[in-house]
C-alpha cells in the first residue's frame, strides 16, 4: 500500500473500529505537535532588515498559535469513505467551473488524497506529508455536510465521532450509497444539546446543509441572514469568516476581515470560536469602538433623527457650505517678478473642484491648480519651472492664505459642532433636504458647548462624525465584514459600516423580531441598501437546533405584536418539560434547582433590578455580566436584560417580565430576546401580570 493511503476498517467489531480510530487520533495529535514544534524552530533572522524580521516573526507567531492543540477539543470529528478514484475524477470533470483561482488551487491540492479522509478543524500531516486530517473548509470536505443518500457526492460512508472532552468515545456510520433515508444522528443531537459553561463554542462538527451553503458562499457575494433564535446565525457568520480566510488567504491577509458585534460582552462570548478554528488574526469590535465610544445621554427621538439616512445629505451640504466664493485673485512674487491669477480664474478653479472630490483632497488640489496657473505665467515670461517649483508655490504663504480663506481646513467635530449649535447654519444645511423645522429644532443643542473641542458627543453623533470624516478623507475598505445583530443599527451606522466594505463584501446577521432600538429596521433590503450592498442575497434560517420547541413556541406568542410579517420559528427539539412559569416563586429556590443540573445558568433581570437580585443571592457564588469586562467563565451569571442579546445559557431564569417590557418602547421585543436565550430550560418568575400573549 502506498504511504499516502489509509487502510479501511479491518474489523467489523465496534471495539476494534473504535480502537483503530483512537489510534488515528493519537497519531494525528502527535503529528500536529510536530508541526507546531517545526514552526517554533523557524527563525526570522534570515530576513534582510529589521522591519522584514518583525513582519516575518509576526507571521511565524501567528502560525504557531494557529497550530495549537486544544486537548479538550476534537481534532477531527468526521470521516468520509469515498468511492473509487476514477469515479471521483469523472464527477469532478463534469462539474468543474471557472470558480476563482484560489478555490481551484485547493481542489488541485487534494486531487491525490486517499479514499478515506478525516475531516477536522485544521489540516494535519505527518513527516512524510501524508494527510492525516483535512481542514473542514477544504472543498473535498464539503460532502461531510452536504452528502445524502439522494446525492452521495461520491461518498460511500460518512462516519461521525463522539467525544468526551478530548477523548474519542463513540462513532456512528451513515451509509450514503444505498438510497433510502437517514435517521436522526444521535451523536449529532448529543453534540448540539451538550451542556456547557463559558464562551460560545464552534459548531464545525454540526453544521447543517442550509448553514453550509451560507458558510461557503463566494467572497464576492454579500449574504444577509435572517435567523430565528437558536438557528445558529452567529455561528454561521463566524464560520463563514473562517472559511473565507482559508479559501482566500492571501487576498484577505492584505485587506482584512472584521467582526462587528453589539457590545463587548457579546464579543467576549464569541471570542474563542475563530481561534478554535485556527484563525487567530481577525479584528473583533463593536460599533461604538469602531466609530467612537461616545455616551452622552440623548433623547431617543433626537437619536432617531440623527440615525436617519436623510442626515447624510445634510452633513454633505454642511461641509461644502464652508467653502466661500473667492473675491480676490492670487499674487505670487518671485524675485522682481509678480505673477497674478485673476479672481474669476480662482472662482472657476474652485467651481470645477467643488463636489467632484472629497473635501480634503479638493483643498490640496486647489493649491496645486493655483500653483499651476502661476507656472503657466512663469513659462509665458520665458522661465522653465519644474515640479519642484510648483510644489514650492503650492506651499507658499500667498497660496496658503488664499486656500485657507476660500477652502478652510476643517475637522468632522468642527462641522458637526457648528451644525448642532447654529440654527441658521443648520437651516441652510437642511434647505435641500426634507428635515422639517420641528426636527431641526430637536437637533439643536439646548445649551451649546463653548467650542468644538469641549463638546460632548452622543452615540448617535459618532455615526455623523464618521460620515463627515469620509466626506473629508476616504475611509479605507476591508475585504470582508461580519455584522451581527444588524437589525438594531441605525441607517447612519449602517452607512458607516458600509464604507468599511465598499470594496469588499459582508455577512449580515440578525433577526427582525429581536429589534429593540427605536430605529430597528423592518426590512433587510433596506439594511443592504444603506450598507451599499444592494446586490446582497437575503436568506432565512427558521429551523432551530438549540432552543427547545416548548420554549420557542412560548416566546413566539409575542411575534404578532413585534414582527407580524415573520413566520414562527420551528425547533427540532421537543423539549417537553423545559418551560416553567411560576407566579410568586422564590428566586433562590429556582437558582438552587438549576445548580443541581449540569450546564451554565443565566438569571436575566430588568436592568433596574440587577443590584437587588444580586443582593438576594448573597451566599450563592455568582457574577454580574458587565458590558465591558464580561465574566463568561462563571457558571451562574446575572444578566441585565439589555445585554442578553446573542448570548445562550443552558438554564435561563427570567425575573419579572413586566418590568422588562415597561423599561423601553420596544420592551416586548426585548422580552422575546430574553425568553429565547435558553438551551435546556426556561423558568419565568413573576409577581406582576405577564403580557397578555404569555398568560398561561
XYZ file of C-alpha atoms in Angstrom:
696
model
C 0.000 0.000 0.000
C 1.417 3.448 -0.899
C 2.469 5.621 2.010
C -0.253 8.164 1.397
C -3.093 5.635 1.602
C -5.131 4.957 4.729
C -6.432 1.493 5.436
C -10.180 0.828 5.625
C -11.633 -0.798 8.712
C -10.016 -4.189 9.195
C -12.712 -5.462 11.522
C -16.460 -5.134 11.916
C -16.147 -5.391 15.683
C -17.164 -1.972 17.088
C -14.496 -2.202 19.788
C -11.784 -2.834 17.190
C -13.055 0.005 14.969
C -13.134 2.419 17.911
C -9.627 1.372 18.960
C -8.311 1.972 15.430
C -9.898 5.407 15.301
C -8.458 6.272 18.709
C -5.031 5.289 17.384
C -5.508 7.565 14.390
C -6.436 10.394 16.740
C -3.301 9.818 18.806
C -1.172 9.748 15.650
C -2.802 12.957 14.399
C -2.228 14.779 17.676
C 1.406 13.701 17.664
C 1.775 14.969 14.086
C 0.182 18.308 14.998
C 2.633 18.704 17.863
C 5.479 18.041 15.434
C 4.104 20.635 13.001
C 3.949 23.195 15.807
C 7.444 22.332 17.018
C 8.751 22.803 13.497
C 7.049 26.206 13.259
C 8.561 27.211 16.607
C 12.017 26.224 15.387
C 11.884 28.616 12.431
C 13.731 31.899 12.823
C 13.082 35.338 11.424
C 16.793 36.150 11.443
C 17.067 35.257 7.758
C 15.160 38.423 6.863
C 17.356 41.169 5.475
C 16.381 44.132 7.663
C 14.721 44.911 10.985
C 11.282 45.642 9.524
C 11.275 42.429 7.491
C 12.333 40.468 10.562
C 9.458 41.909 12.574
C 6.938 41.086 9.851
C 8.280 37.560 9.431
C 8.334 36.979 13.192
C 4.707 38.096 13.422
C 3.737 35.618 10.698
C 5.631 32.842 12.456
C 3.937 33.659 15.762
C 0.541 33.501 14.061
C 1.437 30.143 12.530
C 2.481 28.743 15.908
C -0.729 30.000 17.516
C -2.847 28.503 14.738
C -1.219 25.085 15.290
C -2.020 24.995 18.998
C -3.640 21.739 20.086
C -6.684 22.090 22.323
C -6.765 18.837 24.325
C -10.464 19.204 25.205
C -11.460 19.843 21.594
C -11.826 17.073 18.981
C -9.044 17.322 16.394
C -11.266 15.600 13.850
C -14.975 14.885 14.084
C -15.797 13.017 10.897
C -14.580 10.600 8.294
C -15.539 10.155 4.643
C -15.085 6.858 2.807
C -15.066 7.885 -0.832
C -15.816 5.937 -3.995
C -13.236 4.718 -6.495
C -10.770 7.359 -7.834
C -11.874 7.079 -11.457
C -15.474 7.822 -10.485
C -14.387 10.869 -8.487
C -12.343 12.193 -11.413
C -15.282 11.828 -13.782
C -17.553 13.704 -11.413
C -15.021 16.465 -10.864
C -14.508 17.000 -14.587
C -18.256 17.133 -15.229
C -18.781 19.735 -12.501
C -15.655 21.841 -12.970
C -16.421 25.558 -13.394
C -14.458 28.769 -13.711
C -14.514 29.469 -9.969
C -11.834 31.792 -8.672
C -8.228 30.665 -8.848
C -7.742 30.300 -5.129
C -10.564 27.803 -4.769
C -9.387 25.873 -7.814
C -5.992 25.695 -6.196
C -7.484 23.954 -3.192
C -9.244 21.487 -5.482
C -5.965 20.502 -7.122
C -4.278 20.320 -3.742
C -6.489 17.374 -2.770
C -6.572 15.517 -6.103
C -4.265 12.814 -4.767
C -5.945 12.290 -1.404
C -6.776 8.723 -0.381
C -10.249 7.243 -0.480
C -10.610 7.720 3.270
C -10.249 11.208 4.696
C -10.725 12.583 8.196
C -12.451 15.956 8.495
C -11.357 18.259 11.304
C -10.626 21.796 12.419
C -7.339 22.144 10.544
C -5.032 20.310 8.185
C -2.616 17.871 9.828
C 0.090 15.898 8.054
C 2.889 13.632 9.187
C 6.590 13.806 8.375
C 6.006 12.126 5.011
C 3.377 14.760 4.063
C 0.606 12.200 4.456
C -2.676 13.980 5.175
C -4.000 12.705 8.498
C -6.732 15.335 8.898
C -8.256 17.582 6.238
C -9.474 21.060 7.105
C -13.283 21.237 7.190
C -13.138 24.245 4.851
C -11.413 22.402 2.003
C -13.698 21.615 -0.972
C -13.074 17.898 -0.503
C -14.655 18.127 2.970
C -17.927 19.553 1.741
C -19.665 16.170 1.368
C -19.404 15.752 5.142
C -22.045 18.490 5.411
C -23.926 18.121 2.129
C -23.922 14.458 1.087
C -27.139 12.477 1.384
C -28.449 9.138 0.069
C -30.154 11.023 -2.778
C -26.867 12.793 -3.631
C -23.956 10.905 -2.039
C -21.357 13.140 -3.752
C -19.138 10.090 -4.355
C -19.126 9.186 -0.662
C -19.881 5.614 0.305
C -19.988 6.159 4.056
C -19.930 9.105 6.446
C -18.719 8.457 9.954
C -19.332 10.822 12.874
C -17.288 10.667 16.065
C -18.428 11.252 19.610
C -16.093 12.736 22.204
C -15.978 13.253 25.937
C -13.601 16.135 26.460
C -10.799 15.351 24.045
C -11.221 11.562 24.198
C -12.846 9.758 21.271
C -15.563 7.593 22.839
C -18.003 6.636 20.072
C -18.631 6.534 16.359
C -21.687 6.365 14.135
C -21.842 5.330 10.467
C -24.207 6.671 7.823
C -24.256 4.659 4.557
C -24.803 7.001 1.628
C -24.686 4.588 -1.329
C -27.743 2.514 -0.510
C -30.553 5.017 -1.116
C -33.391 5.470 1.331
C -33.447 7.993 4.150
C -31.071 8.536 7.042
C -32.454 8.541 10.541
C -31.507 11.185 13.101
C -27.902 11.087 14.239
C -27.591 10.525 17.979
C -24.022 11.846 18.023
C -25.108 14.969 16.171
C -28.056 15.502 18.508
C -25.943 14.947 21.616
C -23.327 17.430 20.410
C -25.936 20.114 19.714
C -27.598 19.616 23.099
C -24.418 19.151 25.146
C -24.455 21.422 28.220
C -21.622 23.857 28.605
C -20.302 26.800 30.537
C -18.194 29.704 29.340
C -17.929 31.299 25.898
C -19.631 30.172 22.723
C -18.085 27.147 21.038
C -17.776 26.421 17.354
C -20.369 24.315 15.510
C -17.964 22.952 12.944
C -18.995 19.356 13.696
C -22.721 20.073 13.470
C -23.094 22.471 10.527
C -26.307 21.665 8.654
C -26.669 21.719 4.839
C -28.531 25.066 4.717
C -25.952 26.586 7.061
C -23.126 25.157 4.968
C -24.490 26.844 1.848
C -24.185 30.210 3.612
C -20.749 29.442 5.054
C -19.334 28.572 1.616
C -20.904 31.466 -0.292
C -18.445 33.218 -2.611
C -16.281 36.031 -1.261
C -17.802 38.461 -3.757
C -21.316 37.689 -2.511
C -22.794 39.685 0.358
C -25.129 37.455 2.359
C -27.838 38.664 4.741
C -29.130 36.022 7.154
C -32.496 36.429 8.861
C -32.172 33.910 11.665
C -34.706 32.967 14.302
C -33.398 32.246 17.830
C -31.355 29.066 18.058
C -30.787 28.715 14.311
C -27.056 29.328 14.686
C -26.859 32.512 12.615
C -23.997 33.961 14.683
C -22.028 30.741 14.444
C -22.694 30.608 10.700
C -21.300 34.124 10.320
C -18.146 33.268 12.257
C -17.622 30.051 10.328
C -18.074 31.918 7.054
C -15.298 34.277 8.131
C -13.072 31.281 8.862
C -13.976 29.681 5.525
C -13.222 32.828 3.533
C -9.875 33.270 5.302
C -8.962 29.714 4.356
C -10.116 29.980 0.745
C -8.806 33.485 0.058
C -5.898 33.662 2.481
C -3.585 35.975 0.553
C -6.269 38.380 -0.602
C -7.855 38.787 2.833
C -4.480 38.977 4.559
C -3.991 42.238 2.658
C -7.475 43.698 3.050
C -8.576 42.245 6.390
C -11.666 40.720 7.979
C -13.604 42.315 10.832
C -16.353 41.043 13.144
C -18.723 43.741 14.479
C -20.910 42.841 17.453
C -23.415 44.763 19.590
C -21.278 45.058 22.750
C -18.081 43.799 24.359
C -19.908 41.195 26.419
C -21.068 39.624 23.153
C -17.530 39.749 21.725
C -16.228 38.044 24.850
C -18.868 35.350 24.390
C -17.817 34.587 20.787
C -14.088 35.222 21.289
C -12.954 31.581 21.337
C -14.735 30.408 18.162
C -12.289 31.596 15.492
C -9.119 30.667 17.444
C -10.534 27.144 17.855
C -10.776 27.025 14.050
C -7.163 28.149 13.657
C -7.929 31.789 12.815
C -6.105 33.995 15.301
C -5.861 37.277 13.374
C -9.372 38.633 12.925
C -10.375 42.002 14.345
C -13.435 41.855 16.597
C -15.040 45.131 17.643
C -18.290 46.908 18.431
C -19.926 49.742 16.534
C -19.127 52.037 19.461
C -15.449 51.109 19.495
C -15.227 51.396 15.715
C -16.907 54.797 15.381
C -16.107 56.301 18.765
C -17.220 55.341 22.265
C -19.336 58.427 22.962
C -22.001 58.063 25.620
C -23.537 61.466 26.373
C -27.245 60.843 27.124
C -29.718 61.877 24.467
C -33.466 61.666 23.950
C -34.409 58.656 21.788
C -36.369 60.926 19.440
C -33.277 63.028 18.778
C -31.087 59.963 18.318
C -33.607 58.587 15.825
C -33.373 61.737 13.681
C -29.578 61.643 13.791
C -29.661 57.988 12.790
C -31.875 58.629 9.765
C -30.176 58.388 6.372
C -31.602 61.832 5.492
C -28.812 63.252 7.642
C -26.234 62.188 5.049
C -27.315 64.920 2.626
C -27.457 67.459 5.459
C -23.895 66.650 6.521
C -22.596 66.821 2.969
C -24.169 70.230 2.399
C -22.941 71.464 5.801
C -19.370 70.551 4.904
C -19.393 72.200 1.472
C -21.006 75.343 2.908
C -17.611 76.025 4.481
C -16.278 76.918 1.026
C -16.703 80.618 0.288
C -16.815 82.429 -3.040
C -13.363 83.835 -3.942
C -13.458 87.617 -4.013
C -9.772 88.233 -4.725
C -7.185 86.825 -7.047
C -3.713 85.490 -6.267
C -0.487 87.476 -6.421
C 2.745 85.479 -6.177
C 6.136 87.217 -6.075
C 9.364 85.607 -7.240
C 12.376 87.831 -7.268
C 11.432 91.045 -9.057
C 8.524 89.428 -10.855
C 4.898 89.304 -9.756
C 2.559 86.685 -11.146
C -1.205 87.211 -10.951
C -4.153 84.812 -11.140
C -7.367 86.782 -11.560
C -10.285 86.430 -9.148
C -12.567 84.996 -11.836
C -9.955 82.309 -12.615
C -9.799 81.372 -8.942
C -13.608 81.108 -8.891
C -13.527 78.839 -11.951
C -10.960 76.559 -10.326
C -12.979 76.337 -7.093
C -16.194 75.658 -9.012
C -14.540 72.885 -11.027
C -13.334 71.147 -7.855
C -16.346 71.599 -5.620
C -18.392 68.425 -5.341
C -16.099 66.412 -7.642
C -13.692 65.266 -4.956
C -13.581 64.750 -1.234
C -13.120 67.873 0.808
C -9.528 67.195 1.921
C -8.099 66.186 -1.478
C -10.049 69.079 -3.046
C -8.298 71.533 -0.775
C -4.913 70.095 -1.768
C -5.898 70.119 -5.434
C -6.894 73.783 -5.194
C -3.391 74.687 -4.000
C -1.819 72.706 -6.842
C -4.067 74.210 -9.527
C -3.381 77.724 -8.319
C 0.337 76.914 -8.398
C -0.047 75.514 -11.911
C -1.577 78.787 -13.106
C 1.405 80.634 -11.644
C 3.776 78.289 -13.504
C 1.918 78.957 -16.768
C 2.653 82.636 -16.307
C 6.292 81.896 -15.494
C 6.599 79.946 -18.718
C 4.994 82.832 -20.598
C 7.847 85.007 -19.298
C 10.353 82.533 -20.686
C 11.151 80.598 -17.470
C 11.352 76.790 -17.324
C 9.926 75.854 -13.900
C 9.677 72.179 -12.922
C 7.518 70.204 -10.483
C 9.650 71.284 -7.540
C 8.842 74.908 -8.299
C 5.131 74.086 -8.497
C 5.233 72.350 -5.105
C 7.065 75.343 -3.624
C 4.409 77.704 -4.983
C 1.620 75.467 -3.630
C 3.191 75.645 -0.166
C 3.860 79.387 -0.330
C 2.226 81.885 2.019
C 0.068 83.655 -0.618
C -1.385 80.348 -1.842
C -1.924 79.050 1.692
C -3.691 82.236 2.741
C -5.999 82.129 -0.265
C -6.786 78.423 0.191
C -7.468 78.921 3.920
C -9.830 81.795 3.153
C -11.717 80.019 0.372
C -11.453 76.334 1.277
C -10.669 76.245 5.020
C -9.296 73.170 6.742
C -11.988 71.633 8.966
C -12.437 68.565 11.145
C -15.616 66.470 11.486
C -16.069 67.762 15.033
C -15.895 71.393 13.875
C -18.566 70.872 11.232
C -20.931 68.923 13.493
C -20.437 71.425 16.333
C -21.487 74.269 14.056
C -24.418 72.275 12.738
C -25.836 71.465 16.194
C -25.227 74.873 17.752
C -26.041 77.345 14.972
C -29.718 77.410 13.989
C -29.080 79.485 10.872
C -26.340 77.204 9.619
C -28.470 74.110 10.322
C -31.345 75.629 8.349
C -29.049 76.282 5.367
C -27.708 72.729 5.500
C -31.264 71.347 5.624
C -32.526 73.607 2.837
C -32.472 70.889 0.192
C -33.490 68.017 2.478
C -36.810 67.001 3.995
C -35.664 67.532 7.603
C -38.610 69.530 8.943
C -38.271 72.728 11.019
C -39.549 70.821 14.065
C -36.870 68.173 13.565
C -34.231 70.865 13.156
C -35.344 72.363 16.461
C -34.914 68.950 18.100
C -31.419 68.556 16.658
C -30.121 71.828 18.098
C -28.368 71.670 21.457
C -30.382 73.338 24.211
C -27.172 74.538 25.859
C -24.407 74.747 23.230
C -20.868 73.974 24.328
C -18.219 76.713 24.400
C -16.380 75.212 21.446
C -15.986 72.082 19.360
C -13.060 70.830 21.424
C -15.150 70.801 24.609
C -18.278 69.317 23.012
C -19.553 66.013 24.409
C -20.960 63.681 21.815
C -23.695 61.057 21.946
C -23.625 57.553 20.482
C -25.728 58.783 17.542
C -23.229 61.605 16.915
C -20.494 59.018 16.341
C -22.011 57.927 13.015
C -22.416 61.574 11.933
C -18.770 62.309 12.733
C -17.760 59.213 10.781
C -19.841 60.304 7.781
C -18.147 63.704 7.831
C -14.761 62.043 8.185
C -15.397 60.076 4.996
C -16.533 63.205 3.171
C -13.222 64.821 4.106
C -10.904 61.833 3.598
C -11.857 58.441 2.157
C -12.351 55.636 4.684
C -10.297 52.526 3.911
C -12.201 49.359 2.974
C -11.856 45.826 4.331
C -12.056 42.619 2.365
C -14.966 41.257 4.398
C -17.160 42.477 7.228
C -19.342 40.340 9.503
C -22.085 42.364 11.217
C -24.172 40.694 13.919
C -27.456 41.974 15.391
C -27.687 44.254 12.369
C -31.402 44.845 12.863
C -30.561 47.215 15.738
C -28.308 49.540 13.747
C -29.442 52.951 12.548
C -29.263 53.848 8.870
C -26.305 56.140 9.529
C -24.497 53.385 11.435
C -25.119 51.050 8.513
C -23.656 53.642 6.139
C -20.575 53.827 8.370
C -20.140 50.058 8.241
C -20.839 50.017 4.508
C -17.908 52.349 3.916
C -15.683 49.733 5.502
C -16.666 47.080 2.969
C -17.303 49.262 -0.088
C -14.587 47.368 -1.988
C -15.371 44.033 -0.361
C -18.398 42.096 0.854
C -20.314 41.458 4.046
C -22.120 38.827 6.065
C -25.111 40.489 7.734
C -26.780 38.644 10.603
C -29.864 39.393 12.632
C -33.495 38.792 13.443
C -36.178 41.383 12.701
C -38.171 40.102 15.671
C -35.301 40.967 18.021
C -35.061 44.636 17.075
C -35.004 46.642 20.302
C -33.800 50.124 19.302
C -36.171 52.951 18.302
C -34.712 52.776 14.770
C -34.754 48.984 14.380
C -35.263 48.005 10.763
C -38.239 46.130 9.375
C -36.574 45.263 6.048
C -33.310 43.504 5.251
C -33.409 45.005 1.767
C -33.236 48.441 3.402
C -30.290 47.311 5.527
C -28.399 46.153 2.435
C -29.194 49.395 0.624
C -27.796 51.550 3.418
C -24.734 49.297 3.606
C -24.168 49.962 -0.081
C -24.576 46.235 -0.803
C -27.816 46.326 -2.814
C -26.985 43.117 -4.659
C -26.722 41.162 -1.414
C -28.702 37.954 -1.089
C -31.221 37.610 1.763
C -31.654 34.107 3.152
C -33.625 32.843 6.115
C -32.878 30.274 8.808
C -36.093 29.226 10.535
C -35.216 25.774 11.864
C -33.730 25.945 15.344
C -31.379 23.388 16.830
C -30.631 24.940 20.206
C -33.772 26.381 21.824
C -36.317 23.714 22.902
C -39.582 23.768 20.959
C -41.691 24.307 24.073
C -39.650 27.415 24.958
C -39.576 28.739 21.381
C -43.323 28.303 20.908
C -43.956 30.190 24.148
C -41.777 33.127 23.099
C -43.273 33.104 19.593
C -46.612 34.175 21.067
C -45.118 37.678 21.041
C -44.376 37.679 17.295
C -47.779 39.012 16.106
C -47.109 42.115 18.197
C -43.440 42.700 17.350
C -42.869 41.205 13.875
C -46.185 40.169 12.307
C -44.577 39.519 8.925
C -42.240 36.781 10.162
C -43.133 33.103 10.114
C -42.962 31.489 13.569
C -39.625 29.733 14.119
C -39.500 25.954 14.441
C -37.285 23.796 16.642
C -36.119 20.237 16.108
C -36.022 19.647 19.871
C -39.395 18.996 21.552
C -38.050 19.941 24.980
C -41.016 18.614 26.942
C -40.858 19.975 30.473
C -38.321 22.642 29.528
C -40.664 25.551 30.377
C -41.809 26.606 33.817
C -43.840 29.768 34.547
C -44.132 30.477 38.269
C -46.031 33.385 39.814
C -44.661 34.487 43.168
C -41.865 31.881 43.266
C -38.605 32.455 45.139
C -35.523 33.177 43.030
C -33.132 31.358 45.370
C -35.202 28.197 45.018
C -35.147 28.388 41.214
C -31.396 29.031 41.216
C -30.816 26.081 43.543
C -32.768 23.797 41.225
C -30.748 24.982 38.219
C -27.447 24.494 40.085
C -28.363 20.872 40.700
C -28.312 20.305 36.946
C -25.416 20.340 34.511
C -24.634 23.436 32.466
C -24.477 27.230 32.530
C -27.118 29.380 34.240
C -28.234 32.870 33.266
C -30.538 34.885 35.517
C -31.898 37.608 33.233
C -33.421 40.567 35.033
C -34.617 44.112 34.279
C -31.595 46.408 34.328
C -33.002 48.351 37.276
C -33.179 45.197 39.414
C -29.624 43.918 38.892
C -28.270 45.066 42.248
C -31.322 43.910 44.173
C -31.300 40.472 42.576
C -27.547 40.111 43.135
C -28.044 41.003 46.803
C -30.820 38.434 47.158
C -28.376 35.719 46.042
C -25.796 36.578 48.691
C -24.114 33.370 49.758
C -24.538 31.773 46.317
C -21.444 32.152 44.134
C -22.322 34.245 41.103
C -21.167 37.159 38.941
C -22.909 40.061 37.208
C -22.352 40.315 33.462
C -20.559 43.541 32.638
C -20.797 45.060 29.131
C -17.068 45.804 29.015
C -15.395 43.074 31.082
C -17.682 40.110 30.823
C -17.041 37.253 33.236
C -18.023 34.469 30.892
C -16.305 31.732 32.877
C -18.620 31.886 35.909
C -21.295 29.224 35.887
C -24.019 31.428 37.408
C -24.415 34.878 35.869
C -26.885 37.682 36.457
C -27.539 39.333 33.101
C -29.143 42.762 32.597
C -31.891 42.301 30.015
C -30.272 44.819 27.666
C -27.119 42.658 27.432
C -28.805 39.300 26.793
C -28.935 39.547 23.008
C -26.777 36.958 21.244
C -25.967 35.014 24.406
C -27.042 31.470 25.343
C -27.234 29.560 28.602
C -28.282 26.008 29.361
C -30.707 27.176 32.036
C -32.323 30.617 31.979
C -34.317 32.199 34.786
C -36.228 35.321 33.779
C -37.260 37.668 36.578
C -40.302 39.953 36.271
C -41.040 40.117 32.521
C -43.483 43.013 33.011
C -40.641 45.284 34.144
C -38.533 44.276 31.151
C -41.399 45.271 28.840
C -42.049 48.557 30.641
C -38.404 49.667 30.606
C -38.277 50.718 26.934
C -40.527 51.466 23.936
C -39.775 48.121 22.287
C -39.956 46.190 25.516
C -41.932 43.304 24.027
C -39.122 42.708 21.522
C -36.610 42.803 24.372
C -38.663 40.196 26.229
C -38.710 37.995 23.103
C -34.913 38.151 23.079
C -34.719 37.290 26.779
C -37.084 34.327 26.550
C -35.102 32.718 23.706
C -31.695 32.531 25.438
C -32.372 29.073 26.954
C -30.813 25.922 25.530
C -32.193 23.402 28.043
C -34.725 25.012 30.387
C -36.538 28.311 30.898
C -38.046 29.398 34.201
C -40.156 32.568 34.292
C -40.651 34.152 37.736
C -43.198 36.951 38.122
C -45.242 38.800 40.716
C -46.675 41.305 38.239
C -49.100 40.212 35.486
C -47.476 38.796 32.365
C -48.125 40.339 28.937
C -51.459 39.074 27.699
C -49.919 36.899 24.981
C -47.866 34.980 27.569
C -50.517 34.412 30.198
C -50.988 30.689 30.793
